[in-house]
mmCIF file of C-alpha atoms and ligand atoms in Angstrom:
data_model
loop_
_atom_site.group_PDB
_atom_site.id
_atom_site.type_symbol
_atom_site.label_atom_id
_atom_site.label_comp_id
_atom_site.label_asym_id
_atom_site.label_seq_id
_atom_site.Cartn_x
_atom_site.Cartn_y
_atom_site.Cartn_z
ATOM 1 C CA MET A 10 -45.906 -91.085 168.507
ATOM 2 C CA LYS A 11 -43.304 -89.581 170.842
ATOM 3 C CA ILE A 12 -40.623 -87.441 169.209
ATOM 4 C CA GLY A 13 -37.455 -86.685 171.148
ATOM 5 C CA ILE A 14 -35.900 -83.254 170.562
ATOM 6 C CA PRO A 15 -32.408 -82.660 172.025
ATOM 7 C CA ARG A 16 -31.979 -79.264 173.693
ATOM 8 C CA GLY A 17 -28.576 -78.744 172.100
ATOM 9 C CA LEU A 18 -26.825 -76.644 169.415
ATOM 10 C CA LEU A 19 -29.366 -74.345 167.712
ATOM 11 C CA TYR A 20 -32.394 -75.533 169.738
ATOM 12 C CA ASP A 21 -32.594 -72.180 171.570
ATOM 13 C CA GLN A 22 -32.798 -70.364 168.220
ATOM 14 C CA PHE A 23 -35.288 -72.611 166.466
ATOM 15 C CA TYR A 24 -37.411 -74.381 169.064
ATOM 16 C CA PRO A 25 -40.526 -72.317 168.197
ATOM 17 C CA PHE A 26 -40.381 -73.635 164.629
ATOM 18 C CA PHE A 27 -39.552 -77.277 165.329
ATOM 19 C CA THR A 28 -41.791 -77.777 168.357
ATOM 20 C CA ARG A 29 -44.778 -76.142 166.663
ATOM 21 C CA PHE A 30 -44.293 -78.167 163.498
ATOM 22 C CA PHE A 31 -44.272 -81.552 165.213
ATOM 23 C CA THR A 32 -47.027 -80.590 167.656
ATOM 24 C CA GLU A 33 -49.284 -79.540 164.760
ATOM 25 C CA LEU A 34 -48.735 -82.982 163.236
ATOM 26 C CA GLY A 35 -50.124 -84.513 166.417
ATOM 27 C CA ALA A 36 -46.871 -85.841 167.865
ATOM 28 C CA GLU A 37 -46.090 -85.827 171.571
ATOM 29 C CA LEU A 38 -42.776 -84.090 172.248
ATOM 30 C CA VAL A 39 -40.112 -85.199 174.701
ATOM 31 C CA ILE A 40 -37.495 -82.485 175.128
ATOM 32 C CA SER A 41 -34.285 -83.027 177.049
ATOM 33 C CA PRO A 42 -33.723 -80.748 180.082
ATOM 34 C CA GLN A 43 -31.262 -77.873 180.313
ATOM 35 C CA THR A 44 -27.674 -79.067 180.029
ATOM 36 C CA ASN A 45 -26.349 -80.451 183.315
ATOM 37 C CA LYS A 46 -23.319 -82.406 184.488
ATOM 38 C CA SER A 47 -24.753 -85.804 183.708
ATOM 39 C CA ILE A 48 -25.655 -84.712 180.145
ATOM 40 C CA LEU A 49 -22.163 -83.305 179.636
ATOM 41 C CA ASP A 50 -20.526 -86.462 181.031
ATOM 42 C CA SER A 51 -22.516 -88.839 178.843
ATOM 43 C CA GLY A 52 -21.880 -86.635 175.790
ATOM 44 C CA ALA A 53 -18.125 -86.603 176.456
ATOM 45 C CA GLN A 54 -18.205 -90.375 176.949
ATOM 46 C CA TYR A 55 -19.902 -91.206 173.632
ATOM 47 C CA CYS A 56 -18.709 -88.441 171.317
ATOM 48 C CA VAL A 57 -15.353 -88.560 169.521
ATOM 49 C CA ASP A 58 -12.633 -86.793 171.534
ATOM 50 C CA GLU A 59 -11.719 -84.231 168.891
ATOM 51 C CA ALA A 60 -15.241 -82.749 168.601
ATOM 52 C CA CYS A 61 -16.034 -79.311 170.017
ATOM 53 C CA LEU A 62 -17.859 -78.991 173.357
ATOM 54 C CA PRO A 63 -21.304 -78.040 171.909
ATOM 55 C CA VAL A 64 -21.310 -81.192 169.746
ATOM 56 C CA LYS A 65 -20.351 -83.316 172.779
ATOM 57 C CA VAL A 66 -23.150 -81.689 174.761
ATOM 58 C CA PHE A 67 -25.569 -82.480 171.916
ATOM 59 C CA HIS A 68 -24.567 -86.151 172.162
ATOM 60 C CA GLY A 69 -25.375 -85.992 175.882
ATOM 61 C CA HIS A 70 -28.881 -84.678 175.166
ATOM 62 C CA VAL A 71 -29.413 -87.545 172.715
ATOM 63 C CA CYS A 72 -28.282 -90.067 175.370
ATOM 64 C CA TYR A 73 -30.885 -88.617 177.738
ATOM 65 C CA LEU A 74 -33.675 -89.068 175.161
ATOM 66 C CA LYS A 75 -32.786 -92.326 173.455
ATOM 67 C CA ASP A 76 -34.981 -94.622 175.564
ATOM 68 C CA LYS A 77 -37.801 -92.109 176.044
ATOM 69 C CA CYS A 78 -39.091 -91.613 172.490
ATOM 70 C CA ASP A 79 -40.217 -93.485 169.342
ATOM 71 C CA LEU A 80 -38.484 -91.132 166.918
ATOM 72 C CA LEU A 81 -35.494 -88.923 167.497
ATOM 73 C CA PHE A 82 -35.153 -85.571 165.745
ATOM 74 C CA ILE A 83 -31.566 -84.588 164.882
ATOM 75 C CA PRO A 84 -31.723 -81.412 162.796
ATOM 76 C CA ARG A 85 -29.296 -81.414 159.895
ATOM 77 C CA ILE A 86 -29.182 -77.641 159.541
ATOM 78 C CA MET A 87 -27.423 -76.818 156.293
ATOM 79 C CA GLN A 88 -28.267 -73.238 155.362
ATOM 80 C CA LEU A 89 -30.038 -70.278 156.907
ATOM 81 C CA TYR A 90 -28.983 -67.754 154.253
ATOM 82 C CA LYS A 91 -28.397 -68.166 150.526
ATOM 83 C CA ASP A 92 -24.800 -68.976 149.466
ATOM 84 C CA GLU A 93 -23.686 -69.557 153.076
ATOM 85 C CA TYR A 94 -23.419 -72.648 155.261
ATOM 86 C CA ILE A 95 -23.538 -73.236 158.999
ATOM 87 C CA CYS A 96 -20.669 -75.572 159.900
ATOM 88 C CA PRO A 97 -19.547 -78.971 158.550
ATOM 89 C CA LYS A 98 -20.325 -80.487 161.963
ATOM 90 C CA PHE A 99 -24.002 -79.575 161.542
ATOM 91 C CA CYS A 100 -24.141 -81.190 158.091
ATOM 92 C CA GLY A 101 -22.810 -84.506 159.392
ATOM 93 C CA LEU A 102 -24.301 -84.367 162.874
ATOM 94 C CA PRO A 103 -26.869 -87.192 162.418
ATOM 95 C CA GLU A 104 -24.189 -89.618 161.138
ATOM 96 C CA MET A 105 -21.841 -88.630 163.967
ATOM 97 C CA VAL A 106 -24.517 -89.294 166.575
ATOM 98 C CA ILE A 107 -25.873 -92.493 165.022
ATOM 99 C CA ASN A 108 -22.380 -93.977 164.781
ATOM 100 C CA SER A 109 -21.381 -92.983 168.306
ATOM 101 C CA ILE A 110 -24.422 -93.866 170.406
ATOM 102 C CA PRO A 111 -25.768 -97.421 170.250
ATOM 103 C CA GLY A 112 -29.452 -98.317 170.570
ATOM 104 C CA LEU A 113 -30.998 -95.147 169.135
ATOM 105 C CA PRO A 114 -34.598 -95.134 167.942
ATOM 106 C CA GLU A 115 -35.336 -94.206 164.316
ATOM 107 C CA VAL A 116 -33.891 -90.791 163.483
ATOM 108 C CA ILE A 117 -35.437 -87.907 161.503
ATOM 109 C CA SER A 118 -32.532 -86.029 159.930
ATOM 110 C CA HIS A 119 -33.528 -84.601 156.565
ATOM 111 C CA PRO A 120 -31.448 -81.624 155.365
ATOM 112 C CA PHE A 121 -32.901 -78.358 156.617
ATOM 113 C CA SER A 122 -32.406 -75.277 154.494
ATOM 114 C CA ALA A 123 -34.260 -72.079 155.332
ATOM 115 C CA THR A 124 -33.334 -70.230 152.156
ATOM 116 C CA SER A 125 -36.796 -70.499 150.554
ATOM 117 C CA MET A 126 -40.312 -71.720 151.302
ATOM 118 C CA ALA A 127 -39.878 -74.435 148.638
ATOM 119 C CA ARG A 128 -36.819 -75.847 150.474
ATOM 120 C CA LEU A 129 -38.667 -75.713 153.789
ATOM 121 C CA ARG A 130 -41.601 -77.576 152.218
ATOM 122 C CA GLN A 131 -39.254 -80.315 150.993
ATOM 123 C CA TRP A 132 -37.886 -80.692 154.502
ATOM 124 C CA ALA A 133 -41.375 -80.693 156.025
ATOM 125 C CA MET A 134 -42.785 -83.380 153.682
ATOM 126 C CA ALA A 135 -39.790 -85.649 154.234
ATOM 127 C CA SER A 136 -39.673 -85.139 158.014
ATOM 128 C CA ALA A 137 -43.415 -85.697 158.483
ATOM 129 C CA SER A 138 -43.568 -88.887 156.407
ATOM 130 C CA ARG A 139 -43.246 -91.200 159.453
ATOM 131 C CA ILE A 140 -46.045 -89.367 161.266
ATOM 132 C CA THR A 141 -48.686 -88.612 158.652
ATOM 133 C CA GLY A 142 -49.299 -89.014 154.935
ATOM 134 C CA ASN A 143 -51.719 -86.092 154.873
ATOM 135 C CA ARG A 144 -49.898 -83.465 152.798
ATOM 136 C CA ARG A 145 -52.453 -80.783 153.560
ATOM 137 C CA ARG A 146 -51.863 -81.240 157.250
ATOM 138 C CA VAL A 147 -48.097 -81.047 156.757
ATOM 139 C CA SER A 148 -48.435 -77.795 154.790
ATOM 140 C CA ALA A 149 -50.626 -76.310 157.524
ATOM 141 C CA ALA A 150 -48.105 -77.394 160.195
ATOM 142 C CA LEU A 151 -45.306 -75.756 158.231
ATOM 143 C CA GLU A 152 -47.235 -72.481 157.859
ATOM 144 C CA ALA A 153 -47.936 -72.455 161.597
ATOM 145 C CA ALA A 154 -44.287 -73.191 162.421
ATOM 146 C CA VAL A 155 -43.003 -70.408 160.157
ATOM 147 C CA LYS A 156 -45.428 -67.961 161.770
ATOM 148 C CA GLU A 157 -44.413 -69.053 165.265
ATOM 149 C CA GLN A 158 -40.728 -68.567 164.471
ATOM 150 C CA SER A 159 -41.318 -65.159 162.910
ATOM 151 C CA HIS A 160 -42.680 -63.837 166.232
ATOM 152 C CA PHE A 161 -39.728 -65.182 168.192
ATOM 153 C CA LYS A 162 -37.109 -62.757 169.466
ATOM 154 C CA THR A 163 -33.983 -63.571 171.383
ATOM 155 C CA GLY A 164 -30.834 -61.710 172.474
ATOM 156 C CA TYR A 165 -29.525 -59.574 175.341
ATOM 157 C CA ASP A 166 -29.245 -55.805 175.371
ATOM 158 C CA ASP A 167 -28.619 -54.711 178.962
ATOM 159 C CA GLN A 168 -29.300 -51.113 179.900
ATOM 160 C CA GLY A 169 -28.151 -49.052 182.885
ATOM 161 C CA TYR A 170 -24.670 -50.537 183.396
ATOM 162 C CA PRO A 171 -21.634 -48.243 183.595
ATOM 163 C CA ILE A 172 -19.731 -50.567 181.238
ATOM 164 C CA LYS A 173 -21.063 -52.600 178.333
ATOM 165 C CA VAL A 174 -19.411 -55.359 176.309
ATOM 166 C CA ALA A 175 -20.265 -57.244 173.135
ATOM 167 C CA LEU A 176 -20.929 -60.823 174.209
ATOM 168 C CA ALA A 177 -19.932 -62.804 171.127
ATOM 169 C CA GLY A 178 -19.824 -66.451 170.102
ATOM 170 C CA HIS A 179 -22.103 -69.132 168.735
ATOM 171 C CA PRO A 180 -25.633 -68.947 170.159
ATOM 172 C CA TYR A 181 -25.326 -72.282 171.998
ATOM 173 C CA ASN A 182 -22.244 -70.993 173.823
ATOM 174 C CA ILE A 183 -24.059 -67.791 174.787
ATOM 175 C CA TYR A 184 -27.451 -69.192 175.831
ATOM 176 C CA ASP A 185 -26.462 -72.500 177.422
ATOM 177 C CA THR A 186 -25.715 -71.275 180.923
ATOM 178 C CA PHE A 187 -24.175 -74.604 181.931
ATOM 179 C CA ILE A 188 -21.658 -74.514 179.053
ATOM 180 C CA ASN A 189 -20.730 -70.888 179.698
ATOM 181 C CA MET A 190 -20.924 -71.079 183.513
ATOM 182 C CA ASN A 191 -23.532 -68.336 183.547
ATOM 183 C CA ILE A 192 -21.185 -65.721 182.191
ATOM 184 C CA LYS A 193 -23.868 -63.087 181.666
ATOM 185 C CA LYS A 194 -24.836 -63.198 185.335
ATOM 186 C CA LYS A 195 -21.174 -63.022 186.359
ATOM 187 C CA LEU A 196 -20.572 -59.972 184.150
ATOM 188 C CA ASN A 197 -23.730 -58.251 185.384
ATOM 189 C CA GLN A 198 -22.659 -58.817 189.002
ATOM 190 C CA LEU A 199 -19.393 -57.038 188.170
ATOM 191 C CA GLY A 200 -21.315 -54.045 186.799
ATOM 192 C CA VAL A 201 -20.858 -55.013 183.146
ATOM 193 C CA GLY A 202 -23.865 -55.114 180.812
ATOM 194 C CA VAL A 203 -23.884 -57.146 177.611
ATOM 195 C CA ILE A 204 -25.272 -56.904 174.116
ATOM 196 C CA THR A 205 -25.536 -59.849 171.702
ATOM 197 C CA GLU A 206 -25.665 -59.905 167.923
ATOM 198 C CA GLU A 207 -29.435 -60.468 167.665
ATOM 199 C CA CYS A 208 -29.906 -56.916 168.996
ATOM 200 C CA VAL A 209 -27.826 -55.269 166.286
ATOM 201 C CA ASP A 210 -29.325 -54.533 162.899
ATOM 202 C CA GLU A 211 -27.800 -56.458 159.981
ATOM 203 C CA ALA A 212 -27.600 -53.166 158.079
ATOM 204 C CA GLU A 213 -25.181 -51.912 160.736
ATOM 205 C CA MET A 214 -22.964 -55.008 160.390
ATOM 206 C CA GLU A 215 -22.942 -55.204 156.602
ATOM 207 C CA PRO A 216 -20.502 -52.321 155.864
ATOM 208 C CA GLU A 217 -17.933 -54.020 158.106
ATOM 209 C CA VAL A 218 -18.394 -57.376 156.348
ATOM 210 C CA GLN A 219 -17.958 -55.583 153.005
ATOM 211 C CA THR A 220 -14.426 -54.523 154.026
ATOM 212 C CA LEU A 221 -13.284 -58.176 154.114
ATOM 213 C CA PHE A 222 -11.390 -59.391 151.042
ATOM 214 C CA LYS A 223 -14.207 -61.881 150.381
ATOM 215 C CA LYS A 224 -17.637 -62.663 151.779
ATOM 216 C CA PRO A 225 -17.379 -65.301 154.531
ATOM 217 C CA PHE A 226 -18.619 -68.743 153.506
ATOM 218 C CA TRP A 227 -19.895 -69.500 157.015
ATOM 219 C CA THR A 228 -22.924 -67.700 158.453
ATOM 220 C CA PHE A 229 -21.416 -67.660 161.963
ATOM 221 C CA ALA A 230 -18.273 -65.974 160.635
ATOM 222 C CA ARG A 231 -20.162 -63.277 158.739
ATOM 223 C CA LYS A 232 -22.536 -62.403 161.546
ATOM 224 C CA THR A 233 -20.139 -62.549 164.468
ATOM 225 C CA TYR A 234 -17.437 -60.599 162.671
ATOM 226 C CA GLY A 235 -19.925 -57.952 161.493
ATOM 227 C CA PHE A 236 -21.407 -57.625 164.979
ATOM 228 C CA ILE A 237 -18.090 -57.189 166.809
ATOM 229 C CA ALA A 238 -16.462 -54.966 164.207
ATOM 230 C CA ALA A 239 -19.484 -52.644 163.992
ATOM 231 C CA LEU A 240 -19.804 -52.180 167.752
ATOM 232 C CA ALA A 241 -16.078 -51.678 168.283
ATOM 233 C CA ALA A 242 -15.790 -49.192 165.410
ATOM 234 C CA ASN A 243 -18.793 -47.176 166.602
ATOM 235 C CA ARG A 244 -17.653 -47.280 170.257
ATOM 236 C CA GLN A 245 -21.014 -48.691 171.331
ATOM 237 C CA VAL A 246 -19.224 -50.987 173.792
ATOM 238 C CA GLN A 247 -16.075 -50.738 175.851
ATOM 239 C CA GLY A 248 -14.887 -54.303 175.200
ATOM 240 C CA ILE A 249 -15.593 -57.711 173.693
ATOM 241 C CA VAL A 250 -16.063 -61.003 175.498
ATOM 242 C CA TYR A 251 -15.816 -63.886 173.044
ATOM 243 C CA ILE A 252 -16.905 -67.339 174.183
ATOM 244 C CA SER A 253 -15.112 -69.761 171.900
ATOM 245 C CA SER A 254 -15.289 -73.543 171.673
ATOM 246 C CA PHE A 255 -11.961 -75.309 171.866
ATOM 247 C CA ALA A 256 -11.334 -77.057 168.491
ATOM 248 C CA CYS A 257 -13.733 -74.817 166.550
ATOM 249 C CA GLY A 258 -12.121 -73.871 163.237
ATOM 250 C CA ILE A 259 -14.691 -71.165 162.507
ATOM 251 C CA ASP A 260 -13.947 -69.451 165.828
ATOM 252 C CA SER A 261 -10.222 -69.424 165.046
ATOM 253 C CA VAL A 262 -10.890 -67.591 161.780
ATOM 254 C CA ILE A 263 -13.329 -65.089 163.335
ATOM 255 C CA ILE A 264 -10.969 -64.250 166.200
ATOM 256 C CA GLU A 265 -8.079 -63.550 163.815
ATOM 257 C CA LEU A 266 -10.285 -61.371 161.576
ATOM 258 C CA VAL A 267 -11.591 -59.459 164.585
ATOM 259 C CA ARG A 268 -8.099 -58.929 166.028
ATOM 260 C CA ASP A 269 -6.911 -57.644 162.683
ATOM 261 C CA ARG A 270 -9.840 -55.225 162.453
ATOM 262 C CA THR A 271 -10.122 -53.995 166.033
ATOM 263 C CA GLY A 272 -6.417 -53.549 166.834
ATOM 264 C CA GLU A 273 -5.937 -52.869 170.535
ATOM 265 C CA PHE A 274 -9.622 -52.748 171.380
ATOM 266 C CA PRO A 275 -10.045 -54.869 174.559
ATOM 267 C CA MET A 276 -11.122 -58.431 173.860
ATOM 268 C CA LEU A 277 -11.303 -61.356 176.248
ATOM 269 C CA VAL A 278 -11.404 -64.756 174.532
ATOM 270 C CA LEU A 279 -12.657 -67.555 176.773
ATOM 271 C CA LYS A 280 -11.935 -70.937 175.193
ATOM 272 C CA ILE A 281 -14.163 -73.563 176.712
ATOM 273 C CA ASP A 282 -14.210 -77.331 176.710
ATOM 274 C CA GLU A 283 -15.404 -79.997 179.128
ATOM 275 C CA HIS A 284 -12.334 -79.483 181.353
ATOM 276 C CA THR A 285 -12.708 -75.712 181.775
ATOM 277 C CA GLY A 286 -12.705 -74.772 185.455
ATOM 278 C CA GLU A 287 -15.080 -72.122 186.774
ATOM 279 C CA ALA A 288 -12.464 -70.546 189.090
ATOM 280 C CA GLY A 289 -10.194 -69.775 186.129
ATOM 281 C CA VAL A 290 -13.073 -68.206 184.188
ATOM 282 C CA ASP A 291 -14.055 -66.077 187.212
ATOM 283 C CA THR A 292 -10.516 -64.761 187.607
ATOM 284 C CA ARG A 293 -10.231 -63.788 183.957
ATOM 285 C CA ILE A 294 -13.625 -62.074 183.874
ATOM 286 C CA GLU A 295 -12.876 -60.125 187.057
ATOM 287 C CA ALA A 296 -9.503 -58.970 185.726
ATOM 288 C CA PHE A 297 -11.102 -57.924 182.421
ATOM 289 C CA ALA A 298 -13.920 -56.005 184.114
ATOM 290 C CA ASP A 299 -11.339 -54.308 186.335
ATOM 291 C CA MET A 300 -9.270 -53.262 183.350
ATOM 292 C CA LEU A 301 -12.334 -51.880 181.527
ATOM 293 C CA GLU A 302 -13.384 -49.933 184.618
ATOM 294 C CA ARG A 303 -9.937 -48.357 184.906
ATOM 295 C CA SER A 304 -9.827 -47.487 181.207
ATOM 296 C CA VAL A 305 -13.248 -45.813 181.370
ATOM 297 C CA LYS A 306 -12.208 -43.797 184.468
ATOM 298 C CA LEU A 307 -8.935 -42.805 182.858
ATOM 299 C CA GLU A 308 -10.667 -41.688 179.702
ATOM 300 C CA SER A 309 -13.352 -39.728 181.509
ATOM 301 C CA ASN A 310 -10.545 -37.793 183.241
ATOM 302 C CA HIS A 311 -9.217 -36.777 179.825
ATOM 303 C CA SER A 312 -12.288 -36.633 177.636
ATOM 304 C CA PRO A 313 -15.717 -35.110 178.157
ATOM 305 C CA HIS A 314 -17.239 -38.077 176.286
ATOM 306 C CA GLY A 315 -16.056 -40.861 178.596
ATOM 307 C CA GLN A 316 -15.228 -43.157 175.665
ATOM 308 C CA CYS A 317 -12.944 -46.164 175.813
ATOM 309 C CA ILE A 318 -9.296 -45.187 175.321
ATOM 310 C CA TYR A 319 -8.596 -48.183 173.108
ATOM 311 C CA ARG A 320 -8.753 -47.545 169.423
ATOM 312 C CA CYS A 321 -10.275 -49.699 166.731
ATOM 313 C CA LYS A 322 -8.444 -49.515 163.373
ATOM 314 C CA SER A 323 -10.054 -47.372 160.697
ATOM 315 C CA PRO A 324 -11.967 -49.130 157.922
ATOM 316 C CA VAL A 325 -9.683 -50.662 155.318
HETATM 317 S S1 SF4 B 26 -19.271 -73.823 164.599
HETATM 318 FE FE1 SF4 B 26 -17.591 -74.505 165.919
HETATM 319 S S2 SF4 B 26 -18.530 -74.784 167.928
HETATM 320 FE FE2 SF4 B 26 -20.172 -74.793 166.413
HETATM 321 S S3 SF4 B 26 -20.491 -76.913 165.879
HETATM 322 FE FE3 SF4 B 26 -19.087 -76.047 164.380
HETATM 323 S S4 SF4 B 26 -17.051 -76.553 165.221
HETATM 324 FE FE4 SF4 B 26 -18.509 -76.770 166.892
#
């Protein structure tokens, strides 16, 4: 049994869990390659126009796999934390893909909720039913997958750069170097180090989230807001680079909340879609790095601490 796994959306966050689970069941895995132009083009061709770029890219990964596997795995990721959801596009992703791309093999798309072991077991039993009826084997595969994921660490925390920025956005925009045109490398070449939200303790973010008038309903909104607001307020970075998907409603909310909280703290928002040109991105990153460099020099002339001159608003 060959199972196709698209390397799109939250694959980079959860591949240890999913690949271990299906491998333990005895399936052979076929994983699509890193995103490339042909994947992007086929995704843009089949996906509805109004979808965000990461969802289009996911469609492209499915196109790559559709004739290479017996079963296709499209994770319907609903919840990672209690009382929060991921994004409506994730909940309806299997239907979107099935109705847009003809000739797909059978799809595994049971709702995935990581809020308890009981919910994970439900997902595991349902997802494994086409591969094995041996419940003991499924339970063992689930235990192994959970263990594998618990050892997995991701995130960037560059050291030794004169300037450091918070690199914010959804994980697929940060870790898919084709989507983001290798922004981390570009920033590093300009002398700018980056830190991502996985490297900041949730306990550090939580007080900032508590200042909002209500707890965000979306996990991305809670975590990204908490990450940026905490780092800006504590002056752990000199600026923010936010990679945002064009047509992403959650990004629009986060950016407004962050702007309201951080005031004039420097933030570069790069909105990306399939038409974004690399030259334009390069120019904006260079200008931003230049501005940060000047602000740090200016401040170090006036302050013994060398902190950024831009001020984040005080907690509400
Ligand atoms: S959170 Fe935004 S970028 Fe991600 S899938 Fe949803 S709409 Fe697209």
